[in-house]
């Protein structure tokens, strides 16, 4: 079971990175920093030289673009 779980985790990571690669850089950056690195919006704003509001909007847009790309590449129920 452990080997199967590791394989499934590896496949999921591969899929996530493939979909992230589809996103424009400004959206991918915010999504990676927030969702994968766990960094807050205010800190991301400082890091990227934007406002807190811009980071929040880009994060919302990034999630929408991610979902659309995922469904286009892997199908809706994946």
Short mmCIF file of C-alpha atoms in Angstrom, two decimals:
data_model
loop_
_atom_site.label_atom_id
_atom_site.label_comp_id
_atom_site.label_asym_id
_atom_site.label_seq_id
_atom_site.Cartn_x
_atom_site.Cartn_y
_atom_site.Cartn_z
CA UNK A 1 0.00 0.00 0.00
CA UNK A 2 2.81 2.39 0.90
CA UNK A 3 4.42 2.05 -2.52
CA UNK A 4 1.08 2.70 -4.22
CA UNK A 5 0.51 5.81 -2.07
CA UNK A 6 3.98 7.12 -2.92
CA UNK A 7 3.35 6.51 -6.62
CA UNK A 8 0.00 8.29 -6.47
CA UNK A 9 1.59 11.20 -4.58
CA UNK A 10 4.33 11.43 -7.16
CA UNK A 11 1.79 11.39 -10.00
CA UNK A 12 -0.27 14.10 -8.31
CA UNK A 13 2.82 16.29 -7.85
CA UNK A 14 3.70 15.79 -11.52
CA UNK A 15 0.17 16.79 -12.56
CA UNK A 16 0.17 19.87 -10.32
CA UNK A 17 3.51 21.05 -11.72
CA UNK A 18 2.32 20.43 -15.28
CA UNK A 19 -0.78 22.56 -14.71
CA UNK A 20 1.18 25.27 -12.90
CA UNK A 21 3.44 25.52 -15.95
CA UNK A 22 0.37 26.52 -17.97
CA UNK A 23 -0.28 29.61 -15.84
CA UNK A 24 1.15 33.05 -16.61
CA UNK A 25 4.12 33.79 -14.34
CA UNK A 26 2.40 36.46 -12.22
CA UNK A 27 -0.37 34.01 -11.30
CA UNK A 28 1.87 30.98 -10.92
CA UNK A 29 4.19 32.91 -8.58
CA UNK A 30 1.38 33.91 -6.23
CA UNK A 31 -0.15 30.44 -6.25
CA UNK A 32 3.15 28.67 -5.52
CA UNK A 33 4.13 31.09 -2.76
CA UNK A 34 0.72 30.92 -1.12
CA UNK A 35 -0.53 27.37 -1.66
CA UNK A 36 2.72 25.42 -1.79
CA UNK A 37 5.02 27.53 0.40
CA UNK A 38 2.38 28.77 2.85
CA UNK A 39 3.40 32.43 2.65
CA UNK A 40 0.77 35.07 3.48
CA UNK A 41 -0.57 37.65 1.05
CA UNK A 42 1.07 40.63 2.78
CA UNK A 43 4.49 38.99 2.65
CA UNK A 44 3.96 37.98 -1.00
CA UNK A 45 3.04 41.60 -1.78
CA UNK A 46 6.34 42.74 -0.30
CA UNK A 47 8.27 40.03 -2.13
CA UNK A 48 6.67 40.81 -5.50
CA UNK A 49 6.49 44.59 -5.17
CA UNK A 50 2.70 44.68 -5.45
CA UNK A 51 -0.15 45.49 -3.10
CA UNK A 52 -1.94 43.11 -0.75
CA UNK A 53 -5.11 43.60 -2.81
CA UNK A 54 -3.27 42.72 -6.03
CA UNK A 55 -1.90 39.53 -4.48
CA UNK A 56 -5.36 38.50 -3.27
CA UNK A 57 -6.87 39.16 -6.70
CA UNK A 58 -4.08 37.29 -8.51
CA UNK A 59 -4.44 34.36 -6.13
CA UNK A 60 -8.18 34.18 -6.80
CA UNK A 61 -7.56 34.39 -10.57
CA UNK A 62 -4.73 31.84 -10.38
CA UNK A 63 -7.00 29.28 -8.74
CA UNK A 64 -9.61 29.78 -11.45
CA UNK A 65 -7.00 29.44 -14.21
CA UNK A 66 -5.52 26.38 -12.48
CA UNK A 67 -8.91 24.67 -12.28
CA UNK A 68 -9.64 25.43 -15.95
CA UNK A 69 -6.23 24.14 -17.07
CA UNK A 70 -6.58 21.00 -14.92
CA UNK A 71 -9.95 20.18 -16.48
CA UNK A 72 -8.64 20.86 -19.99
CA UNK A 73 -5.61 18.60 -19.50
CA UNK A 74 -6.89 15.84 -17.23
CA UNK A 75 -10.67 16.04 -17.51
CA UNK A 76 -13.29 17.17 -15.09
CA UNK A 77 -13.42 14.26 -12.66
CA UNK A 78 -9.66 13.88 -12.21
#
